[in-house]
PDB file of C-alpha atoms in Angstrom:
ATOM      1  CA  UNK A  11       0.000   0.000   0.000  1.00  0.00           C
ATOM      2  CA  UNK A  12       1.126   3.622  -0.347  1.00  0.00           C
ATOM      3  CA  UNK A  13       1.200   6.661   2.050  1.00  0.00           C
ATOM      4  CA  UNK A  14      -2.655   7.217   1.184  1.00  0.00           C
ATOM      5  CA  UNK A  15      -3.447   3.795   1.323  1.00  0.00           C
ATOM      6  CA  UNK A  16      -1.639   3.419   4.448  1.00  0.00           C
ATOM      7  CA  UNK A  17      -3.959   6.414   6.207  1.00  0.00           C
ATOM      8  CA  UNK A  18      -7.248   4.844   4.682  1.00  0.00           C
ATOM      9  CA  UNK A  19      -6.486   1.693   6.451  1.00  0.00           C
ATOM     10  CA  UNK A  20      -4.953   3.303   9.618  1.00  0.00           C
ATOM     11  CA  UNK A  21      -8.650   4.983  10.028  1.00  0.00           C
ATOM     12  CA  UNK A  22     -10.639   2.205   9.339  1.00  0.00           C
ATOM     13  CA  UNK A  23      -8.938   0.309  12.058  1.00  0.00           C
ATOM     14  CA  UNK A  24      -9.141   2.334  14.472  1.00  0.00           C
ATOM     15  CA  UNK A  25     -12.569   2.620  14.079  1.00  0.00           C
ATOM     16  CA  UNK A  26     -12.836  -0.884  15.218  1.00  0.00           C
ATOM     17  CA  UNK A  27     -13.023  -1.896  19.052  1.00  0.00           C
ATOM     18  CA  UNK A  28     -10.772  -4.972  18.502  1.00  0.00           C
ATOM     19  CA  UNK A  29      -8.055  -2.303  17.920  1.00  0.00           C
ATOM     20  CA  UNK A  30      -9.208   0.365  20.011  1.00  0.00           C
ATOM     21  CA  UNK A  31      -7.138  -0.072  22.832  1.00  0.00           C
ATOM     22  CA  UNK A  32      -4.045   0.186  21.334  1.00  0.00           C
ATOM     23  CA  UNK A  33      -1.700   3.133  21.162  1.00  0.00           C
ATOM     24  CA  UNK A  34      -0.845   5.154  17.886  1.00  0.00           C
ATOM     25  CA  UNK A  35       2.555   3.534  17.935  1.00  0.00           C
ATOM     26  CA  UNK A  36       1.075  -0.151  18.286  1.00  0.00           C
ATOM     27  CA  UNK A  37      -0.959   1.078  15.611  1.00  0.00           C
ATOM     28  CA  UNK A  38       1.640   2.359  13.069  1.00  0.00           C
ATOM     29  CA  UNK A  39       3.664  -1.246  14.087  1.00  0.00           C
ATOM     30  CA  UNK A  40       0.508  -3.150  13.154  1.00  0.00           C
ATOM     31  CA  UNK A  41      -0.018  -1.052   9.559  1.00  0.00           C
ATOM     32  CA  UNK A  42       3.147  -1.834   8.415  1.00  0.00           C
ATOM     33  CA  UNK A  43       2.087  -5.328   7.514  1.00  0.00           C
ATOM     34  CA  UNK A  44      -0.911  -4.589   6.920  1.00  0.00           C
ATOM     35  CA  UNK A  45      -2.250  -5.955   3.143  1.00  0.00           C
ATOM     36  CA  UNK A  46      -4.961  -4.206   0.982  1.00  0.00           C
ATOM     37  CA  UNK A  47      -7.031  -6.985  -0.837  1.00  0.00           C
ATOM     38  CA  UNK A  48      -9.616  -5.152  -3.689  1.00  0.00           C
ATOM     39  CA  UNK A  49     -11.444  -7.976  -4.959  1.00  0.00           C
ATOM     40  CA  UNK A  50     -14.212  -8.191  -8.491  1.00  0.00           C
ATOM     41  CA  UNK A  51     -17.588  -9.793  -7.395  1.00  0.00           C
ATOM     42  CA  UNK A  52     -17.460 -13.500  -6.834  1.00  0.00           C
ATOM     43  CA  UNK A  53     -13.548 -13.376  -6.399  1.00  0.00           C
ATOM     44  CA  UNK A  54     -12.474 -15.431  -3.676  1.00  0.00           C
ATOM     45  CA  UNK A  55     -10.578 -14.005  -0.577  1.00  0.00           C
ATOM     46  CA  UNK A  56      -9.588 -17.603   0.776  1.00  0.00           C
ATOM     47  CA  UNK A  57     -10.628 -20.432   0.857  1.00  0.00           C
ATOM     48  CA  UNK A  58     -11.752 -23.934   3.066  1.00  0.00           C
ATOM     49  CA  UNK A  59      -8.633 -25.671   4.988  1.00  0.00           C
ATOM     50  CA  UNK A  60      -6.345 -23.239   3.471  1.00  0.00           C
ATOM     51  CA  UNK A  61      -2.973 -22.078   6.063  1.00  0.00           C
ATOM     52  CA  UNK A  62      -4.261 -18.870   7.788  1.00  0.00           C
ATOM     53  CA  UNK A  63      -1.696 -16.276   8.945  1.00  0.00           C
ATOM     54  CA  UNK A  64      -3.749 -13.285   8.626  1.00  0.00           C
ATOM     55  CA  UNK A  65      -7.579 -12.084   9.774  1.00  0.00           C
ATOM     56  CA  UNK A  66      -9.692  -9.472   7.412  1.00  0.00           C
ATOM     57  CA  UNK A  67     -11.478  -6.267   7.985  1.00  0.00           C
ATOM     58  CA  UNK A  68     -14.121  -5.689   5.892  1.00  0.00           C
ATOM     59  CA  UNK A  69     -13.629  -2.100   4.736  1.00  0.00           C
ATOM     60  CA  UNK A  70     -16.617  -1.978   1.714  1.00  0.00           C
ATOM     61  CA  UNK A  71     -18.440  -3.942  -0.179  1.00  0.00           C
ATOM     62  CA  UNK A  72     -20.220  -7.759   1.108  1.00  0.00           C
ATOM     63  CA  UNK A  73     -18.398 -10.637   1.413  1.00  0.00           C
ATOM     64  CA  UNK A  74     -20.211 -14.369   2.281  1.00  0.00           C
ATOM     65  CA  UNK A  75     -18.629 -17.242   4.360  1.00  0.00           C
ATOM     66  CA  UNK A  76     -19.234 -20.583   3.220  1.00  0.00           C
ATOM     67  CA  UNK A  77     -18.408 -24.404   3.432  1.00  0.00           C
ATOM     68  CA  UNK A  78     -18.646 -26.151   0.889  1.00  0.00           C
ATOM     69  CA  UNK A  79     -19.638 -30.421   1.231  1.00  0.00           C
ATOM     70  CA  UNK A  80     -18.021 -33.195  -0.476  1.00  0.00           C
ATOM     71  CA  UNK A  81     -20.828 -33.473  -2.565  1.00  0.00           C
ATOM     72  CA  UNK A  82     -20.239 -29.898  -4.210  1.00  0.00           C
ATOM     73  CA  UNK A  83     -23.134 -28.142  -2.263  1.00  0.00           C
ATOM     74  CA  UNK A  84     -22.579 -24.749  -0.049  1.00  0.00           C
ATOM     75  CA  UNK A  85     -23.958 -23.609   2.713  1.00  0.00           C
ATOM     76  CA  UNK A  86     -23.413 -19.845   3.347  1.00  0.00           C
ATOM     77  CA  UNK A  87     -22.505 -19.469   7.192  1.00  0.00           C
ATOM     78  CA  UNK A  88     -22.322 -15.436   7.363  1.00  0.00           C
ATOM     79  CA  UNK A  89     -22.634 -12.659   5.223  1.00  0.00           C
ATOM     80  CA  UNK A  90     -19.819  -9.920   6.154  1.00  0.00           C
ATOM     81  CA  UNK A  91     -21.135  -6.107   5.892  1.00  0.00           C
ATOM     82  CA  UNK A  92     -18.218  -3.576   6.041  1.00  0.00           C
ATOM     83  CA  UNK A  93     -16.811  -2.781   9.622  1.00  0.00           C
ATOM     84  CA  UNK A  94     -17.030  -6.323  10.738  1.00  0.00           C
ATOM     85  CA  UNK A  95     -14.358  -8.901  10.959  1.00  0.00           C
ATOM     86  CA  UNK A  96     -13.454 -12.580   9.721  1.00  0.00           C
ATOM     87  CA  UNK A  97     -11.687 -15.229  10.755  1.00  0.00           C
ATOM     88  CA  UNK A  98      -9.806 -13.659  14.256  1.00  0.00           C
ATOM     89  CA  UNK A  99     -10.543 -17.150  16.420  1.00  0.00           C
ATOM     90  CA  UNK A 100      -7.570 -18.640  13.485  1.00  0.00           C
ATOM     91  CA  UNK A 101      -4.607 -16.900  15.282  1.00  0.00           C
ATOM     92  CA  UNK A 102      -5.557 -19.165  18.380  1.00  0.00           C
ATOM     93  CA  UNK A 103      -6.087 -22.746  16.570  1.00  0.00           C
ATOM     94  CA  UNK A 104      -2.654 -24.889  16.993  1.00  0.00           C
ATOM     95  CA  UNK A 105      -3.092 -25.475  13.079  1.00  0.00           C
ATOM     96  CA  UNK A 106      -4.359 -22.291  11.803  1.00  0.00           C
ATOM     97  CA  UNK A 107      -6.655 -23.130   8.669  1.00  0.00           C
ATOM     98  CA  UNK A 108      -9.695 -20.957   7.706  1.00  0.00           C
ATOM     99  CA  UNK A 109     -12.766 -23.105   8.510  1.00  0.00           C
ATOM    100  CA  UNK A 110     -14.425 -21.124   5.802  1.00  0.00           C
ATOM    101  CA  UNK A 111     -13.920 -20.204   2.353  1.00  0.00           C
ATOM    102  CA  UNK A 112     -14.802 -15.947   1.705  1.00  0.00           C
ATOM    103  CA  UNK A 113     -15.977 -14.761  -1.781  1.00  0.00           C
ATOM    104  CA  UNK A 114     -16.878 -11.490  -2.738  1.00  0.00           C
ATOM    105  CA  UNK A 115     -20.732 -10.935  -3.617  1.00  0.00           C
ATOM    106  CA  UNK A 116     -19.652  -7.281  -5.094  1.00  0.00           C
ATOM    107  CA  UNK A 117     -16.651  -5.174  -5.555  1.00  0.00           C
ATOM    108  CA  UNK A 118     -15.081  -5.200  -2.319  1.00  0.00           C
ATOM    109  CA  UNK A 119     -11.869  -4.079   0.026  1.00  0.00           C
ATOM    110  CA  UNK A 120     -10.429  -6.189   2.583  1.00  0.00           C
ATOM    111  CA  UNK A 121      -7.764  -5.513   5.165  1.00  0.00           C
ATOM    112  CA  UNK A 122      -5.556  -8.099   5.653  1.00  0.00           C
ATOM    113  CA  UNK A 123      -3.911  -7.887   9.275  1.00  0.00           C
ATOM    114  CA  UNK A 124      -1.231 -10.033  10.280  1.00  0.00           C
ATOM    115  CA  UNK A 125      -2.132 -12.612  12.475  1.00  0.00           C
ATOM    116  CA  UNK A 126       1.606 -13.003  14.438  1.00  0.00           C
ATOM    117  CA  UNK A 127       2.183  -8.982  14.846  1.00  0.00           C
ATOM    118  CA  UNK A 128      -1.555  -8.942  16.325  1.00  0.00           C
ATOM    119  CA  UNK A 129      -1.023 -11.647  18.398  1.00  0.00           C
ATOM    120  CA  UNK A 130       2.189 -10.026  19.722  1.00  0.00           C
ATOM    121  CA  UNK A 131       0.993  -7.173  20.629  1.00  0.00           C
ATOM    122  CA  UNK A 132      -1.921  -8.898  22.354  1.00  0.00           C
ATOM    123  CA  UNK A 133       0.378 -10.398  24.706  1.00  0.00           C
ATOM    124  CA  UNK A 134       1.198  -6.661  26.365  1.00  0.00           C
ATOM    125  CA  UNK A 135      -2.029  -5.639  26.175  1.00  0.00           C
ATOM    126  CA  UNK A 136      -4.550  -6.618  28.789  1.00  0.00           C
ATOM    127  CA  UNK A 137      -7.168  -4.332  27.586  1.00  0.00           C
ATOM    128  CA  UNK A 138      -7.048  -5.375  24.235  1.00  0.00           C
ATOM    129  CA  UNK A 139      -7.236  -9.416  24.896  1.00  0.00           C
ATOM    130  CA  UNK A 140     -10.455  -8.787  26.445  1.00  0.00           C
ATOM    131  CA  UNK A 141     -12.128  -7.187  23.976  1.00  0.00           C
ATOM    132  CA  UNK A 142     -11.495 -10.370  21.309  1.00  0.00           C
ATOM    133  CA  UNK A 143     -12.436 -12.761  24.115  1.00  0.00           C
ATOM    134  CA  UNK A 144     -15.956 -10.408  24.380  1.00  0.00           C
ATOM    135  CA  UNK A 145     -15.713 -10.619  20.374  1.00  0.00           C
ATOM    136  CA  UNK A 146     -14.989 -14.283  20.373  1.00  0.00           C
ATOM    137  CA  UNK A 147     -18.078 -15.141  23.043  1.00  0.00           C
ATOM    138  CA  UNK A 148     -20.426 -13.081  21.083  1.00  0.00           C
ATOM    139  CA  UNK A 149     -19.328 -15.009  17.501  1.00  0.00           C
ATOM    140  CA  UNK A 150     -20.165 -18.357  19.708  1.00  0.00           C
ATOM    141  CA  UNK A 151     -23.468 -17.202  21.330  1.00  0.00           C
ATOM    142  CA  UNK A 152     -24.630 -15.845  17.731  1.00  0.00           C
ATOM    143  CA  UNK A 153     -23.565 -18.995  16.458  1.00  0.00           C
ATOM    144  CA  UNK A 154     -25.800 -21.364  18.951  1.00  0.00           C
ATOM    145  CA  UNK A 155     -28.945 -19.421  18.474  1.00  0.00           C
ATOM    146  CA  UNK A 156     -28.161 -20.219  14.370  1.00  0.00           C
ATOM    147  CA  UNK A 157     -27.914 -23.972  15.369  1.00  0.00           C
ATOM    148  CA  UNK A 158     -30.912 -23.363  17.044  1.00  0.00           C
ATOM    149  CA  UNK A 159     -32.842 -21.431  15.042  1.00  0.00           C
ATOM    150  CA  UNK A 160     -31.614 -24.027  11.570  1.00  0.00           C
ATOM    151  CA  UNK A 161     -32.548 -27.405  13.669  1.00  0.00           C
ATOM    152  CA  UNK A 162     -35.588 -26.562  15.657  1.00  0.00           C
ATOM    153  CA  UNK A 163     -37.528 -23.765  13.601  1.00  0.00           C
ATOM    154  CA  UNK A 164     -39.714 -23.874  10.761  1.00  0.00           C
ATOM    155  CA  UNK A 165     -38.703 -22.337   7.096  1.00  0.00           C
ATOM    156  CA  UNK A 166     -41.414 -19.823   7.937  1.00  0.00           C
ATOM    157  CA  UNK A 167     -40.008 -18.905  11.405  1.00  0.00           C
ATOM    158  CA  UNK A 168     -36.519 -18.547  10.096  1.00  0.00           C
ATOM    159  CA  UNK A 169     -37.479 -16.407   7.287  1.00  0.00           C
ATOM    160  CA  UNK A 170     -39.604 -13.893   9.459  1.00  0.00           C
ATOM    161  CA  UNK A 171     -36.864 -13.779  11.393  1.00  0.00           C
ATOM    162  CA  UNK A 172     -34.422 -12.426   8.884  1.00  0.00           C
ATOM    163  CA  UNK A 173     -37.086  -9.900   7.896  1.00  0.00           C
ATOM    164  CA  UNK A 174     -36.928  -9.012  11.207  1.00  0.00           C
ATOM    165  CA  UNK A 175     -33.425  -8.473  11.819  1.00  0.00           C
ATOM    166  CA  UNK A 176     -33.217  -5.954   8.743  1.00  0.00           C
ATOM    167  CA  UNK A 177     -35.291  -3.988  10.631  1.00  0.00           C
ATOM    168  CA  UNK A 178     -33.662  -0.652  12.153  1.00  0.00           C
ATOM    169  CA  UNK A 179     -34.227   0.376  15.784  1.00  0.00           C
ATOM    170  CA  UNK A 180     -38.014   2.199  16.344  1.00  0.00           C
ATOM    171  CA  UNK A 181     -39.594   0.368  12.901  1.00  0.00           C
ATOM    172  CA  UNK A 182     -42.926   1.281  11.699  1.00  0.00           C
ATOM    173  CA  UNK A 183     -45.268  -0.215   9.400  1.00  0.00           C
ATOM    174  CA  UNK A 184     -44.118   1.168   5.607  1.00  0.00           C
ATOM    175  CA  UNK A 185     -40.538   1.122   6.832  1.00  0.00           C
ATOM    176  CA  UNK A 186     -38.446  -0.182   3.338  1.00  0.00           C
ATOM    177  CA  UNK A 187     -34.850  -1.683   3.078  1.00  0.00           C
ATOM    178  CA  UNK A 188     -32.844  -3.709   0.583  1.00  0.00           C
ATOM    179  CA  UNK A 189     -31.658  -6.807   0.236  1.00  0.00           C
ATOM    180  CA  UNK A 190     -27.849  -6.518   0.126  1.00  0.00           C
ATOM    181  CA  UNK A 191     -27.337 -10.174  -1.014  1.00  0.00           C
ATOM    182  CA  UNK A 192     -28.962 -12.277  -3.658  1.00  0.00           C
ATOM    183  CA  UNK A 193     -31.990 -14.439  -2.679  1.00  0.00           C
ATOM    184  CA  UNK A 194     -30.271 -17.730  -3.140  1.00  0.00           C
ATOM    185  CA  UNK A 195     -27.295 -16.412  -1.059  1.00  0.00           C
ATOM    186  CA  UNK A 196     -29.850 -15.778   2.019  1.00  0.00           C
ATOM    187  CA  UNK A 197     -31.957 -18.604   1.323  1.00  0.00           C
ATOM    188  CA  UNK A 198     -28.839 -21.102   2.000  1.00  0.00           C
ATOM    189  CA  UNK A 199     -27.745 -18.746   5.002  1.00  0.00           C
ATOM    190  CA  UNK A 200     -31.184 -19.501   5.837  1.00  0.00           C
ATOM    191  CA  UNK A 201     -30.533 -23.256   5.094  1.00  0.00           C
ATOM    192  CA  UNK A 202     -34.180 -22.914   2.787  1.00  0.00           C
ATOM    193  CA  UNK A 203     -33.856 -23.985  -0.572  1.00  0.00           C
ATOM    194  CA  UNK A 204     -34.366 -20.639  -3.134  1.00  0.00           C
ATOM    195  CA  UNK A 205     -38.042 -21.547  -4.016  1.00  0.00           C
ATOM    196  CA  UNK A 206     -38.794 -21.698  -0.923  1.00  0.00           C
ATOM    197  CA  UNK A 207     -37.608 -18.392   0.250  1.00  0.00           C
ATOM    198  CA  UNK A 208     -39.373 -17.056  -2.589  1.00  0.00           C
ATOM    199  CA  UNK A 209     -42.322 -18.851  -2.125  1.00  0.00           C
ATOM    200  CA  UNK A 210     -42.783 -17.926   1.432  1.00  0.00           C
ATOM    201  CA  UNK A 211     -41.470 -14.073   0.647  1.00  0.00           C
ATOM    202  CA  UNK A 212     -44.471 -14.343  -2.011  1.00  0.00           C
ATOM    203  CA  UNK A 213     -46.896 -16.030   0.718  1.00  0.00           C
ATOM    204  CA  UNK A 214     -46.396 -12.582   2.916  1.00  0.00           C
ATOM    205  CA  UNK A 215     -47.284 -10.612   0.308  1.00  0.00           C
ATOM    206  CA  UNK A 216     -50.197 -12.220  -0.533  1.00  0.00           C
ATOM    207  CA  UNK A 217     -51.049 -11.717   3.079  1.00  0.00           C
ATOM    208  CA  UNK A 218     -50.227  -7.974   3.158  1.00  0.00           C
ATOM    209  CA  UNK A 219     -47.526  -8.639   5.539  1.00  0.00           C
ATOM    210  CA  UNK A 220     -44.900  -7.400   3.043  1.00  0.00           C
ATOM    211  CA  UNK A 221     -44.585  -5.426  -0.241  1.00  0.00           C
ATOM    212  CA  UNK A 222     -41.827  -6.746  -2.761  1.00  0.00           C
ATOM    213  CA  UNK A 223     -39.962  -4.727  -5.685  1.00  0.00           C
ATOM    214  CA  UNK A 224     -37.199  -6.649  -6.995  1.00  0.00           C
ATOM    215  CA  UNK A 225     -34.718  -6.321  -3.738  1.00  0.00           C
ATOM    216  CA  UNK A 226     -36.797  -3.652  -1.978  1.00  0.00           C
ATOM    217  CA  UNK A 227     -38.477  -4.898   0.809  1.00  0.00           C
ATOM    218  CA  UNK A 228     -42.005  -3.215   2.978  1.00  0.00           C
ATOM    219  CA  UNK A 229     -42.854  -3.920   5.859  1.00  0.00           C
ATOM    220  CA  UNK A 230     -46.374  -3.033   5.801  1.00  0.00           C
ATOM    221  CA  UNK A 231     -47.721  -4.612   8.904  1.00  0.00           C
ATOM    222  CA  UNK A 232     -45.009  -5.051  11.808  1.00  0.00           C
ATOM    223  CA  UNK A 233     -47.450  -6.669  13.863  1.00  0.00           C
ATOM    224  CA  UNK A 234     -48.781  -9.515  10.925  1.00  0.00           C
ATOM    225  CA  UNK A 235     -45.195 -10.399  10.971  1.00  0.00           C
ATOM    226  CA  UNK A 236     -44.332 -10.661  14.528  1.00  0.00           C
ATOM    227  CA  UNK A 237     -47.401 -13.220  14.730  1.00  0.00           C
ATOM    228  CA  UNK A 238     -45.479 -15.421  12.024  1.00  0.00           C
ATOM    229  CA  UNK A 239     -42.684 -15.598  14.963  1.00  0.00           C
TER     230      UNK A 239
END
């Protein structure tokens, strides 16, 4: 990266509580090795099993986790909006492999941070280790309410539910957002097949429960869908 490039990053991280208690001279060590990655749509970032010695800050674009089974199929684990993080638990694995493979859904820049000069500079930094530990237990307390949510809810529950989430703070009936990833992309982070999410998408319409334009979503009755919960 150049001087420039160097800033854009600097700011971005520090923007971001895993780095927030660090001092400006941590932070200059730490942007030193720092890597820009500007990916196309549907170009991959990493992928499953491969050797990880660096974790990613999402700086624009989307970005979905996956696995993919022997049998070809995928199942999307997270989609990545910019700000967040991926793959920080691999500096602590004894063989450090991403779990995950990361692809692109649109134009997108990554921060690469090295996992070793993080790690080091964890280990004089009490502050600092406790805020990926809070980071860490959140990632594993969002991730048991998915196994919940995937293995005792209904298709219909599930997909409610994601309506839900897009929601922002204070909602009202006739509030609108977008969907920021393709349909089949949610429906297998939904773990529905893609008729189904557009059947049951098409089922709250019919209702008056929702109003769909292409990837603009309605909400036209907040309390119709909270009854689907």
């Amino acid at each position: 990266m150049d001087a420039q490039q160097q800033q854009l990053a600097l700011a971005a991280i520090r923007r971001h509580f895993l780095f927030s208690n660090f001092s400006e001279a941590e932070l200059e060590q730490m942007i030193k090795s720092v890597r820009l990655h500007e990916l196309k749509a549907e170009q991959t970032l990493f992928y499953q099993e491969q050797p990880a010695d660096h974790f990613f800050l999402l700086a624009d674009g989307l970005v979905k986790l996956f696995r993919t089974a022997p049998d070809g199929n995928e199942k999307v684990i997270e989609i990545v909006s910019p700000g967040q993080t991926v793959a920080e638990a691999v500096m602590f694995m004894r063989r450090a492999q991403f779990p995950v493979s990361a692809q692109a859904l649109k134009a997108s820049r990554v921060y690469g941070i090295d996992c070793s000069v993080y790690y080091e500079l964890l280990q004089h930094n009490v502050d600092a280790c406790m805020r990926i530990m809070g980071d860490l237990s959140m990632r594993l307390h969002s991730r048991l309410n998915d196994v919940f949510n995937l293995t005792q809810q209904n298709a219909t529950y599930r997909v409610v539910r994601f309506l839900a989430s897009q929601l922002p703070s204070g909602a009202q009936d006739g509030c609108k957002f977008y969907l920021n990833s393709p349909k089949h992309v949610i429906a297998s982070r939904l773990s529905v097949k893609p008729e189904t999410f557009s059947r049951l998408m098409s089922t709250l319409a019919q209702k008056g429960v929702i109003e769909v334009k292409g990837r603009e979503i309605t909400i036209l009755s907040l309390e119709q869908l909270h009854q689907f919960e």
